[in-house]
XYZ file of C-alpha atoms in Angstrom:
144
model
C -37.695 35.207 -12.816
C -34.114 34.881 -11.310
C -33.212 31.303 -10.734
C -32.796 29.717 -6.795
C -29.548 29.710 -5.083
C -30.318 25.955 -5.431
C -30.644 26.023 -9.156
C -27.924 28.151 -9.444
C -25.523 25.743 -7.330
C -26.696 22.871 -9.289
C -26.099 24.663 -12.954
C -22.289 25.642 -11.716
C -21.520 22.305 -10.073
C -18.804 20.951 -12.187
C -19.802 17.593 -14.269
C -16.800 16.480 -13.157
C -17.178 17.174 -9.269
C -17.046 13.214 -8.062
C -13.990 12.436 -9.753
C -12.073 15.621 -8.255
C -13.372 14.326 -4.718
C -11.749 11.421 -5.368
C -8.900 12.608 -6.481
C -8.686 15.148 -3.437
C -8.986 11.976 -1.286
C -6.248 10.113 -3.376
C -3.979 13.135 -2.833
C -4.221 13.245 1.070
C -4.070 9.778 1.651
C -0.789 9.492 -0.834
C 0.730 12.780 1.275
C -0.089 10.672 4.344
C 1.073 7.150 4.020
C 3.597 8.342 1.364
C 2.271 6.915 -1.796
C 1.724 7.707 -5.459
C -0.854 9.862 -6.668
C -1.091 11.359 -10.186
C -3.945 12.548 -12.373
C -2.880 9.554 -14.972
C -3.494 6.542 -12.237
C -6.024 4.409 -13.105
C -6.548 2.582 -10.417
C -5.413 4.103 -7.066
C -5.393 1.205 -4.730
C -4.259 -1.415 -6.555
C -1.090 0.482 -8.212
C -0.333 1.911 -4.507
C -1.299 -1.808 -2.956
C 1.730 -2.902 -1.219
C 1.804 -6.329 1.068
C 4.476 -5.395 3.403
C 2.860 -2.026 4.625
C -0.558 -3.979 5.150
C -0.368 -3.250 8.868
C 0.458 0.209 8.822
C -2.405 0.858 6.471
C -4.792 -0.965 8.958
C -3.192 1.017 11.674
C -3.733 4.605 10.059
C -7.340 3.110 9.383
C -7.735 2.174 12.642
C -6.115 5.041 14.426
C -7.514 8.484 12.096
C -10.434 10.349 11.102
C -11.581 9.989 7.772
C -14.186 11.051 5.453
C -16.588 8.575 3.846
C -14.418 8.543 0.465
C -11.111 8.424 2.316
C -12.121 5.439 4.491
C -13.528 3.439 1.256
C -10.093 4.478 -0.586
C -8.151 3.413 2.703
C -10.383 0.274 2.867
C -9.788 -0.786 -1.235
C -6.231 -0.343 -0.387
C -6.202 -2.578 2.622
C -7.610 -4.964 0.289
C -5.219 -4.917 -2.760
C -2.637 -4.909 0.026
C -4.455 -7.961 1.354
C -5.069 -9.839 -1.736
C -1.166 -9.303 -2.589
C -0.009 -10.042 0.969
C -2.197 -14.042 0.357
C -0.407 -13.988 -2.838
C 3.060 -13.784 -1.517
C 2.502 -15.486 1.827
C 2.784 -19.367 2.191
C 1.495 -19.129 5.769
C -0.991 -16.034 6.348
C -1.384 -14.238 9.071
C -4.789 -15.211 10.807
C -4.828 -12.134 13.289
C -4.279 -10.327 9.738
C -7.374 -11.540 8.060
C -9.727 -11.170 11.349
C -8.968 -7.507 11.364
C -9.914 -7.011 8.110
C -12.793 -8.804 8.157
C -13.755 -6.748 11.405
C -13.401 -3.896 9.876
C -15.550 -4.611 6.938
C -18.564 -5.833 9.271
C -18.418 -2.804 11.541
C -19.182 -0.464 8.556
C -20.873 -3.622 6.376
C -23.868 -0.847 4.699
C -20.232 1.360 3.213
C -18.131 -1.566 2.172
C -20.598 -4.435 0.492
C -19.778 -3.774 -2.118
C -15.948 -3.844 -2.154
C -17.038 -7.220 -0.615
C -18.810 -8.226 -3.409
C -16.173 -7.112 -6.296
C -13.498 -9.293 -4.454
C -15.686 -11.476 -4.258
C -16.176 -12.119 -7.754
C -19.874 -14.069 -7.487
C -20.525 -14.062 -11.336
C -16.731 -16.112 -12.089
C -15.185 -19.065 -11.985
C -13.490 -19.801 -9.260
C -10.678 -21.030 -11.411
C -9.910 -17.392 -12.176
C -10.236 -16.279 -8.474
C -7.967 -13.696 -6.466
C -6.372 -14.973 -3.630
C -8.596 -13.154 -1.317
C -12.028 -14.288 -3.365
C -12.455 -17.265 -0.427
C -12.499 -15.105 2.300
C -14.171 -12.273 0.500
C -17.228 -15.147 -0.525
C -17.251 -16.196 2.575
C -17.861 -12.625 3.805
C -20.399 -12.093 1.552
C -22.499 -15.316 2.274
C -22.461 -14.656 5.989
C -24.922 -11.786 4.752
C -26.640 -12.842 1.814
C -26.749 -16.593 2.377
């Protein structure tokens, strides 16, 4: 008996097929905003993270249509950017971190859980990131 057009979908459908989405996301989001993107990067957002263009990713974020993948690439960005941006900053931004926070809670079911890894619930805080506060504090408004 032949096999379904379902069946026969499924049995083509590369093992592979998530990570070339996300690397088909990477690549339009690096033609974009002008970043790096090559088959041998690890970790996309946080090699690419870059404090000083922290509004202009928020604004492109803001401002285009994206797919579900692009917007949680865009949004892991935002928050490398972010976390680098507290690092370097003696005096942040406040307006910075309420639109990022905004962001988060309007799509709260797609980005948890970038919430919770910045969060980092199961350390210390003495080996926190500089955005683990206001990622904890985030994540207890919801799970508190």
């Amino acid at each position: 008996m032949p096999a379904s057009n379902f069946q026969v979908a499924f049995i083509i459908q590369p093992a592979n097929s998530k990570l070339i989405q996300t690397m088909h996301c990477y690549e339009k989001l690096s033609s974009l905003l002008g970043l790096a993107c090559h088959p041998n990067m690890q970790d996309w957002e946080l090699e690419n993270a870059n404090p000083d263009r922290l509004p202009e990713f928020i604004h492109a974020y803001q401002t285009s249509s994206f797919s579900y993948h692009e917007q949680h690439a865009l949004m892991g960005l935002i928050l490398a950017s972010f976390n680098d941006y507290l690092a370097e900053e003696a005096a942040p931004d406040s307006a910075i971190e309420h639109s990022i926070c905004a962001l988060l809670e309007q799509q709260w079911q797609d980005f948890h859980p970038l919430v919770r890894y910045w969060s980092l619930l199961d350390e210390d805080l003495d080996d926190e990131f500089p955005i683990t506060p206001i990622m904890r504090k985030l994540w207890a408004q919801h799970f508190s």
